[in-house]
Coordinates of C-alpha atoms in Angstrom, one line a residue:
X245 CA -111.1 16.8 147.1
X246 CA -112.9 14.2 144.9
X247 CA -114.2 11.9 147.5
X248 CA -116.0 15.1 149.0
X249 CA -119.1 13.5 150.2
X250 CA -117.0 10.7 152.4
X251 CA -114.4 13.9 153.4
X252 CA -117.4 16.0 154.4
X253 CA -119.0 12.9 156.4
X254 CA -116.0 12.5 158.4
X255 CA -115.5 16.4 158.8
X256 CA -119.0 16.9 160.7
X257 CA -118.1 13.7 162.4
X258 CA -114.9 14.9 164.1
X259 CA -117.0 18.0 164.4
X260 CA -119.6 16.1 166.4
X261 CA -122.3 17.7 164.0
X262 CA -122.8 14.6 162.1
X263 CA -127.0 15.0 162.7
X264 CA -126.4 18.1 160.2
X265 CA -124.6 16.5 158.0
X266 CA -127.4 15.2 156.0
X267 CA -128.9 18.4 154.9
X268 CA -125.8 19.6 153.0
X269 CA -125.6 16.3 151.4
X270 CA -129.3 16.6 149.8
X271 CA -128.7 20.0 148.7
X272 CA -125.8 19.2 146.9
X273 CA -128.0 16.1 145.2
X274 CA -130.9 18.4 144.6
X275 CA -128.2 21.0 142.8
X276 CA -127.3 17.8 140.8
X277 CA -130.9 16.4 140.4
X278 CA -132.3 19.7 139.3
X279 CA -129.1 21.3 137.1
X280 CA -128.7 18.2 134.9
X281 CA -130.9 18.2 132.3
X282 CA -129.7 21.4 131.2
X283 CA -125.9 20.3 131.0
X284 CA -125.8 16.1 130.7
X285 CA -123.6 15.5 128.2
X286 CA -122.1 19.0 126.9
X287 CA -118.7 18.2 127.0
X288 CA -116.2 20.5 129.3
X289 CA -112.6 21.1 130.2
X290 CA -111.8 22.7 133.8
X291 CA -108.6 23.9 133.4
X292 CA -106.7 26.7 136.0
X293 CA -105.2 29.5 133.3
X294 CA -103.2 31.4 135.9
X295 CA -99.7 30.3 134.7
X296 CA -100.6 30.3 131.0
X297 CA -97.8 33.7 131.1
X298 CA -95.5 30.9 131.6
X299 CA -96.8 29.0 128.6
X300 CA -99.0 26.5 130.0
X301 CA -101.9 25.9 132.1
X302 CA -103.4 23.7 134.7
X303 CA -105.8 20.6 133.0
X304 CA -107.9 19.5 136.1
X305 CA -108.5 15.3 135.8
X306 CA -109.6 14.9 139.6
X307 CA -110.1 18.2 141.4
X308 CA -113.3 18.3 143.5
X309 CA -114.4 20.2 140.1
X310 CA -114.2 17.2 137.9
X311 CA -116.6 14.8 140.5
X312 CA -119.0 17.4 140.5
X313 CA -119.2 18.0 136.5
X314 CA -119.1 14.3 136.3
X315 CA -122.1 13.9 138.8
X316 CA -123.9 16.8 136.8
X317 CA -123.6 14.7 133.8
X318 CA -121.3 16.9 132.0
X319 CA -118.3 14.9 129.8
X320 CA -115.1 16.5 131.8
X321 CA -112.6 16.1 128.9
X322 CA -109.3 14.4 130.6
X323 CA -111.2 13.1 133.1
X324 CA -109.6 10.5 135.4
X325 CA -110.8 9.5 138.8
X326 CA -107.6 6.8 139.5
X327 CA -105.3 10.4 138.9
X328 CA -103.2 10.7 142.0
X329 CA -102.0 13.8 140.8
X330 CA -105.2 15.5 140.5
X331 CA -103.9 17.4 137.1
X332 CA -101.0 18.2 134.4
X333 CA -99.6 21.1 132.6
X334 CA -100.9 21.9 129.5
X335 CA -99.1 23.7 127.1
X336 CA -100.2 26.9 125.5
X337 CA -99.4 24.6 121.8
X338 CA -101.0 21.8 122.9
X339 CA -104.1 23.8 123.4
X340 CA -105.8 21.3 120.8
X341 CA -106.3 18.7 123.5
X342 CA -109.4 20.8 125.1
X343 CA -110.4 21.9 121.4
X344 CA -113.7 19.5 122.1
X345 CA -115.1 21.3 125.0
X346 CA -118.6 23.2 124.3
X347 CA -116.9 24.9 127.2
X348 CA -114.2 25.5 128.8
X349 CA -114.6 26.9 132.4
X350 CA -110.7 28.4 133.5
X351 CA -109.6 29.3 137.1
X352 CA -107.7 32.9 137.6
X353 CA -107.5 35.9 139.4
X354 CA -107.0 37.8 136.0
X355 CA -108.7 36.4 133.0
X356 CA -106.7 38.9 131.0
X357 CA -103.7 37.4 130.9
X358 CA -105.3 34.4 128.6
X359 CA -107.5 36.1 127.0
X360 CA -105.1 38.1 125.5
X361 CA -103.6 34.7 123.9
X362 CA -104.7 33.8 120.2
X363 CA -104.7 30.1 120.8
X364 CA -107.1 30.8 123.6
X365 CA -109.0 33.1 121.3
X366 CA -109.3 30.1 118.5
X367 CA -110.2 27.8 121.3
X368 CA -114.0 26.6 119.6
X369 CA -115.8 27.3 122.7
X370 CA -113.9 30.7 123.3
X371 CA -114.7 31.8 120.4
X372 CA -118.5 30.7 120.2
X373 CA -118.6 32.6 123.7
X374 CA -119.0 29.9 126.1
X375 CA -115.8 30.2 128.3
X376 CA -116.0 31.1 132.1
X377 CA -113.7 32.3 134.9
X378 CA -113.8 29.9 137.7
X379 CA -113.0 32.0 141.1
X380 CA -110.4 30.2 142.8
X381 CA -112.3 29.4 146.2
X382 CA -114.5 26.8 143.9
X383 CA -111.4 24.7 143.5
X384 CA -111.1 23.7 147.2
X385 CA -113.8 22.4 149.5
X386 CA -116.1 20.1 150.6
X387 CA -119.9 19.4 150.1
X388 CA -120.7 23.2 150.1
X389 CA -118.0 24.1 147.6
X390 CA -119.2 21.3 146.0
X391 CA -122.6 23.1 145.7
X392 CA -121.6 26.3 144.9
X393 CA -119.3 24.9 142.0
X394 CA -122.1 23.0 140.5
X395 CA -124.5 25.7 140.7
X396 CA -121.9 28.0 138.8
X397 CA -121.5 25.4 136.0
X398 CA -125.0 25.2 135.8
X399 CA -125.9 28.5 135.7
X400 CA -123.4 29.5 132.9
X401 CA -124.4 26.5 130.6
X402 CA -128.5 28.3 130.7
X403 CA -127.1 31.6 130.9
X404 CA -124.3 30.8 127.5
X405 CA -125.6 27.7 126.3

């Protein structure tokens, strides 16, 4: 959910824990606040690679993962917060489309399965090292997804980058 600060708001609300609220909020900004300097402006694709054995994969534009890089200050590649959709397919030969990304963080339960590919292999970033499996809890969430999600990003940028 991109609009997971509003979502999460009204969540607690229903909940009648809206007083709690608060503090999940300003750990997420403090995540931000504290992980940005080390990522602003590396440029990223989030991409889900679990179908790629049909030949394509999943190119986030406006998944909770994309408002979360974007608040981070990372350039998300295909980014596109008026997307309805939330994403496209991306074909394994149109692979060229994410060739910008310093990285490219990919969603799977088997990493394998793409990294077995030789486009994915001649990805830049794949091949520089900086590419990272994504589990697929991070994908779906609200302000403490969002959190966790932010701190993985920013924790393989130091750790890779």
């Amino acid at each position: 959910e991109p609009n997971f600060e509003q979502q999460t708001v009204a969540q607690f609300s229903a909940l009648g824990l809206l007083p709690s609220v608060q503090s999940r909020l300003d750990d997420y900004h403090r995540t931000v606040t504290d992980g940005s300097a080390s990522v602003a402006g590396r440029k990223i694709a989030l991409i889900t690679s679990e179908p790629v054995a049909k030949g394509y994969v999943i190119l986030w534009t406006n998944y909770l993962g994309n408002a979360v890089a974007s608040d981070l200050g990372f350039d998300v590649l295909h980014y596109d917060s008026e997307d309805d959709e939330g994403n496209y397919r991306l074909s394994v030969e149109n692979f060229d489309r994410i060739a910008d990304a310093d990285f490219i963080f990919h969603q799977t339960t088997d990493p394998t399965t793409i990294e077995g590919l030789a486009a994915w292999q001649n990805l830049p970033a794949v091949s520089a090292g900086r590419s990272a499996v994504l589990d697929p809890q991070l994908n779906n969430g609200l302000v403490i997804t969002a959190t966790t999600f932010a701190n993985r990003l920013i924790d393989v940028v130091r750790d890779q980058g």
